[in-house]
PDB file of C-alpha atoms in Angstrom:
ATOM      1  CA  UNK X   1     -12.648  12.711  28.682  1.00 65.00           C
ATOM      2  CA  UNK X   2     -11.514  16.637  28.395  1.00 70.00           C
ATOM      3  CA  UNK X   3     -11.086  15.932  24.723  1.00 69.00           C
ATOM      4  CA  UNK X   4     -13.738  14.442  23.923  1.00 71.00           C
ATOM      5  CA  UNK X   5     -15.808  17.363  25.319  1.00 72.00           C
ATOM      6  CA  UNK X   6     -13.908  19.443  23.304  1.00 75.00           C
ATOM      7  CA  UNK X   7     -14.734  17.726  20.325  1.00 69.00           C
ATOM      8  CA  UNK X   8     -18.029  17.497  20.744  1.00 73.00           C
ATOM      9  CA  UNK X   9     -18.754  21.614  21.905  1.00 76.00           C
ATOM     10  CA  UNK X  10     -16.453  22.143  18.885  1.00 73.00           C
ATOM     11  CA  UNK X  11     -13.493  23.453  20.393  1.00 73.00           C
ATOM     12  CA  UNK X  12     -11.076  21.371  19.166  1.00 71.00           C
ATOM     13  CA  UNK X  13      -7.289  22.649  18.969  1.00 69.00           C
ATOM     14  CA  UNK X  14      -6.096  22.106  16.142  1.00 66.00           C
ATOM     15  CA  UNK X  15      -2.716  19.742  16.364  1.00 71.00           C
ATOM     16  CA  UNK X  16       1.050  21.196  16.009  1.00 74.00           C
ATOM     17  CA  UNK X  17       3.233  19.487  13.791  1.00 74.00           C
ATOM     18  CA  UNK X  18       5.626  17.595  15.799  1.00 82.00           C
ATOM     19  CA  UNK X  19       8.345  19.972  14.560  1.00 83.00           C
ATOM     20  CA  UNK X  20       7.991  22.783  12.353  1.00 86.00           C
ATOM     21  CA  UNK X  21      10.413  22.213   9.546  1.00 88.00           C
ATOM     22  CA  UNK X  22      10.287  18.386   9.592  1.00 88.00           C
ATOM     23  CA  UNK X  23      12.045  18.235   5.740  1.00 90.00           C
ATOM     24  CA  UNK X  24      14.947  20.394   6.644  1.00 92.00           C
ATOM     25  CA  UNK X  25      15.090  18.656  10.544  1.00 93.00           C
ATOM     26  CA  UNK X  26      15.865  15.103   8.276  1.00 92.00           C
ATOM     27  CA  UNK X  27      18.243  16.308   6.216  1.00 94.00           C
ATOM     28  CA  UNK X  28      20.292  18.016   9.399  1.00 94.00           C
ATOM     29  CA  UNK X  29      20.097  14.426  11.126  1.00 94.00           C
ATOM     30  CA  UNK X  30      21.027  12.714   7.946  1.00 94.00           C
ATOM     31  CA  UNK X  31      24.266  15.184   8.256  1.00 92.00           C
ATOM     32  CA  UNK X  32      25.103  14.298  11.418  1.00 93.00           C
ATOM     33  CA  UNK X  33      24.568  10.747  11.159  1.00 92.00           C
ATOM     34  CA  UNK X  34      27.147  10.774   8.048  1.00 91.00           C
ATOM     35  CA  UNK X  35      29.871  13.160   9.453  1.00 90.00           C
ATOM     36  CA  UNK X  36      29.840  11.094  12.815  1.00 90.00           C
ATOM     37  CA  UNK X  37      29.379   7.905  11.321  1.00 89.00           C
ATOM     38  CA  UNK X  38      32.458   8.283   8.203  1.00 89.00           C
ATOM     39  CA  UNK X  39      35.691   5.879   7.853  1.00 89.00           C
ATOM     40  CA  UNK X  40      37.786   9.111   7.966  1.00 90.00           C
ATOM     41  CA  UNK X  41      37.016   9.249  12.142  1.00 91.00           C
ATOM     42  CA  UNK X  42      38.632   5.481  12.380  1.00 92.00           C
ATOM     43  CA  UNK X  43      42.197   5.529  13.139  1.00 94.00           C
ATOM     44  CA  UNK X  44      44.279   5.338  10.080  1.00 95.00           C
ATOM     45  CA  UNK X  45      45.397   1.606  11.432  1.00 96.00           C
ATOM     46  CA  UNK X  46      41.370   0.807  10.904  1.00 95.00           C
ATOM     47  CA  UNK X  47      40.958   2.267   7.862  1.00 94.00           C
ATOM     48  CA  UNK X  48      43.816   0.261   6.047  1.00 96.00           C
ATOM     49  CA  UNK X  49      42.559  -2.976   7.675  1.00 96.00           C
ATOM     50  CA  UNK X  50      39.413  -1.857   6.275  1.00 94.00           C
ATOM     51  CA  UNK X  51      40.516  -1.354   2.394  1.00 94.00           C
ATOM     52  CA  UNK X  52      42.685  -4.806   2.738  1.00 96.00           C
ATOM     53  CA  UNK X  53      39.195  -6.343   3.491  1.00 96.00           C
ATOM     54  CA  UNK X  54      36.842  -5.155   1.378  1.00 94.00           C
ATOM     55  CA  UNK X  55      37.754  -6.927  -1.511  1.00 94.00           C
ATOM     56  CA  UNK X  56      37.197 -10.452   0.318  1.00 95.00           C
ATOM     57  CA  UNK X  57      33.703  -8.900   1.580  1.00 93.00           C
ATOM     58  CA  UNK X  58      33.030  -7.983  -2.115  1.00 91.00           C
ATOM     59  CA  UNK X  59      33.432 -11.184  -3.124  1.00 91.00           C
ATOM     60  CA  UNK X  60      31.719 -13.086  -0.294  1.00 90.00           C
ATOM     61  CA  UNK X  61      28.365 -11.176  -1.470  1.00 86.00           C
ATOM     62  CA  UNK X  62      29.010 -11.905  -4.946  1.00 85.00           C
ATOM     63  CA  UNK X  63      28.734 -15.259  -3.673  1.00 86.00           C
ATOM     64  CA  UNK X  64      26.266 -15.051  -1.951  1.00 79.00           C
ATOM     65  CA  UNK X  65      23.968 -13.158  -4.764  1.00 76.00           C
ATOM     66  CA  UNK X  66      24.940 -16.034  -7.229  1.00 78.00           C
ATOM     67  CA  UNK X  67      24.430 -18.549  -5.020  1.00 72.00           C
ATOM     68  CA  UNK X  68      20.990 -20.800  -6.047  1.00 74.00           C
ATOM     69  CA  UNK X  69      19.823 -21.793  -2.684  1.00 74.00           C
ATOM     70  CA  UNK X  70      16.599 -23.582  -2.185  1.00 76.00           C
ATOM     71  CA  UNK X  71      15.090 -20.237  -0.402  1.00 76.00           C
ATOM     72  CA  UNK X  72      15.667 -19.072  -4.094  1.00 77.00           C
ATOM     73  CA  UNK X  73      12.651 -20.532  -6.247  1.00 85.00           C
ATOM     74  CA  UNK X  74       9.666 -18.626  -7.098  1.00 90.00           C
ATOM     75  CA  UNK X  75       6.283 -18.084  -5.221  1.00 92.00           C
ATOM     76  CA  UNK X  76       3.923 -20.626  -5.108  1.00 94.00           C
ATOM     77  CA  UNK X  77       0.040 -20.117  -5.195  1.00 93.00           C
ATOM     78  CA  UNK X  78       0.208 -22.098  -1.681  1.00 93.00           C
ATOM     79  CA  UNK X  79       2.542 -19.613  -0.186  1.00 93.00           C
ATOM     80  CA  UNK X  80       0.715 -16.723  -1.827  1.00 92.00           C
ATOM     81  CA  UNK X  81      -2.538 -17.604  -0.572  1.00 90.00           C
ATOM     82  CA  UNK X  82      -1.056 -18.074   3.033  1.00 91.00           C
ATOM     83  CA  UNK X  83       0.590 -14.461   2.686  1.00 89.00           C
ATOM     84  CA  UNK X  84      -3.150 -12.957   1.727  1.00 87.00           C
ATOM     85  CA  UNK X  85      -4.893 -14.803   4.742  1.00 86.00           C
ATOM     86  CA  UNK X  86      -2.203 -13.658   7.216  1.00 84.00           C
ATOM     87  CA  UNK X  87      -2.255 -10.309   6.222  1.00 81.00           C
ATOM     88  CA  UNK X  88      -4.465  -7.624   7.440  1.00 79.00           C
ATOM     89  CA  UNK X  89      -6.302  -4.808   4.947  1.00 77.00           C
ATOM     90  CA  UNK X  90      -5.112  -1.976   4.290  1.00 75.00           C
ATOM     91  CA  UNK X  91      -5.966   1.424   2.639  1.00 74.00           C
ATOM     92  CA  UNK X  92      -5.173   1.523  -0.977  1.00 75.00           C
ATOM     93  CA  UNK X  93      -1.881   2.912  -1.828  1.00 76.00           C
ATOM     94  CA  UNK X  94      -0.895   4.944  -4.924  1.00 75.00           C
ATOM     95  CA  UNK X  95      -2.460   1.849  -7.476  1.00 79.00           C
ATOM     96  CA  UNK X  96      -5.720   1.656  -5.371  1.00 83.00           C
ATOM     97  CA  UNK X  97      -5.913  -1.991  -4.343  1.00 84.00           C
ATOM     98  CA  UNK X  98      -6.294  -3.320  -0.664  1.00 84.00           C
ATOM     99  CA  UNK X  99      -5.781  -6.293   0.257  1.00 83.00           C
ATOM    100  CA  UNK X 100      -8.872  -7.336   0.531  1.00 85.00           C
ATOM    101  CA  UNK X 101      -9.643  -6.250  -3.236  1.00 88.00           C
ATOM    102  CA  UNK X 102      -6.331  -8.807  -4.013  1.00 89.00           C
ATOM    103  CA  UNK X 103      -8.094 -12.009  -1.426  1.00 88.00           C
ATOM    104  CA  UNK X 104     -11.081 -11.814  -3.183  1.00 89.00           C
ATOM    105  CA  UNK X 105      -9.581 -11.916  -6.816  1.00 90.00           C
ATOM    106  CA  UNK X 106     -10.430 -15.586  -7.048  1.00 91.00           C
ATOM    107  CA  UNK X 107      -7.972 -18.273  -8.837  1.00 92.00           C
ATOM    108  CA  UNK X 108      -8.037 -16.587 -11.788  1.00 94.00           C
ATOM    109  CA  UNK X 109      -6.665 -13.266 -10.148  1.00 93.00           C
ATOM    110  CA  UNK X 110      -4.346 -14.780  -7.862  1.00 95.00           C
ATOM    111  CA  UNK X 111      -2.613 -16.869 -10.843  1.00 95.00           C
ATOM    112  CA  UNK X 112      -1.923 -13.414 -12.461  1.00 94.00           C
ATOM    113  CA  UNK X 113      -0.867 -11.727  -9.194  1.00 93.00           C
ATOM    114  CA  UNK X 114       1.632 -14.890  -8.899  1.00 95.00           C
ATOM    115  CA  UNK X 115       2.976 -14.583 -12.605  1.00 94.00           C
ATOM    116  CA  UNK X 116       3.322 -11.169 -12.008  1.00 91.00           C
ATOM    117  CA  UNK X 117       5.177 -11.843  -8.740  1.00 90.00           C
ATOM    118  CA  UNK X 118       7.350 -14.682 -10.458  1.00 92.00           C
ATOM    119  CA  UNK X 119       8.002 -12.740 -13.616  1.00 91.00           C
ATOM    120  CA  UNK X 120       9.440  -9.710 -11.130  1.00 88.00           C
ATOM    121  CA  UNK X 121      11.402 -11.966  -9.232  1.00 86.00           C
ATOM    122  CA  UNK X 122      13.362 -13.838 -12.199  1.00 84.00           C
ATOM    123  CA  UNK X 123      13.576 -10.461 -14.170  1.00 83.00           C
ATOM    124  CA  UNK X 124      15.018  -9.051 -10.577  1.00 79.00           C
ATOM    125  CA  UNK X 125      13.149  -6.008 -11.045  1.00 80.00           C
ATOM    126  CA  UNK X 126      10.092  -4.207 -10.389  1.00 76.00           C
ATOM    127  CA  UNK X 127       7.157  -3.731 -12.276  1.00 72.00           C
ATOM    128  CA  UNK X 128       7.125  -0.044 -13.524  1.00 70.00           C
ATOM    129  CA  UNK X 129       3.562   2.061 -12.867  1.00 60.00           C
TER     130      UNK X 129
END
């Protein structure tokens, strides 16, 4: 209630940053997390089983990457059409377009969003801007 006052006499405070060097605050945790987290702080015992497995992990995600499951087909204007009406809007990003700008694109807009989609997902890469 207190705020609210505030706002409305105009004597709002204006709100801190949470901390005051946020940038260099990530980059210090990133540090951290790396020097705490490295393979060199495993006992050496670790570390070799480590390099005698990686090669067998290596190639159980080549594997798996080559692998054509049936999760692995493109998107179909069903599933697309379920994944507009389950999402929410949202503000437009960087290209400008909200969700609800993509739901009411119509057939005709949604066929091109798919082949879009489709043509990303075969190519396994994203569109550029």
């Amino acid at each position: 209630m207190w705020r609210q006052l505030q706002v409305i006499t105009g004597n709002k405070r204006p709100i801190r940053p949470l901390h005051t060097d946020p940038a260099r605050e990530a980059e210090r945790l990133t540090s951290s997390f790396a020097t705490r987290t490295c393979t060199d702080n495993l006992p050496a015992e670790t570390r070799d089983r480590l390099t005698e497995l990686l090669p067998a992990r290596n190639d159980q995600v080549d594997h798996a990457c080559e692998d054509q499951s049936n999760t692995n087909t493109p998107l179909t204007l069903l599933e697309l059409r379920w994944a507009l009406k389950t999402s929410r809007d949202t503000s437009p990003r960087a290209d400008r377009i909200t969700y609800s700008m993509i739901t009411n694109a119509g057939s005709d807009g949604h066929s091109a969003l798919l082949t879009l989609f489709n043509a990303s997902w075969e190519a396994c890469k994203l569109p550029s801007k």
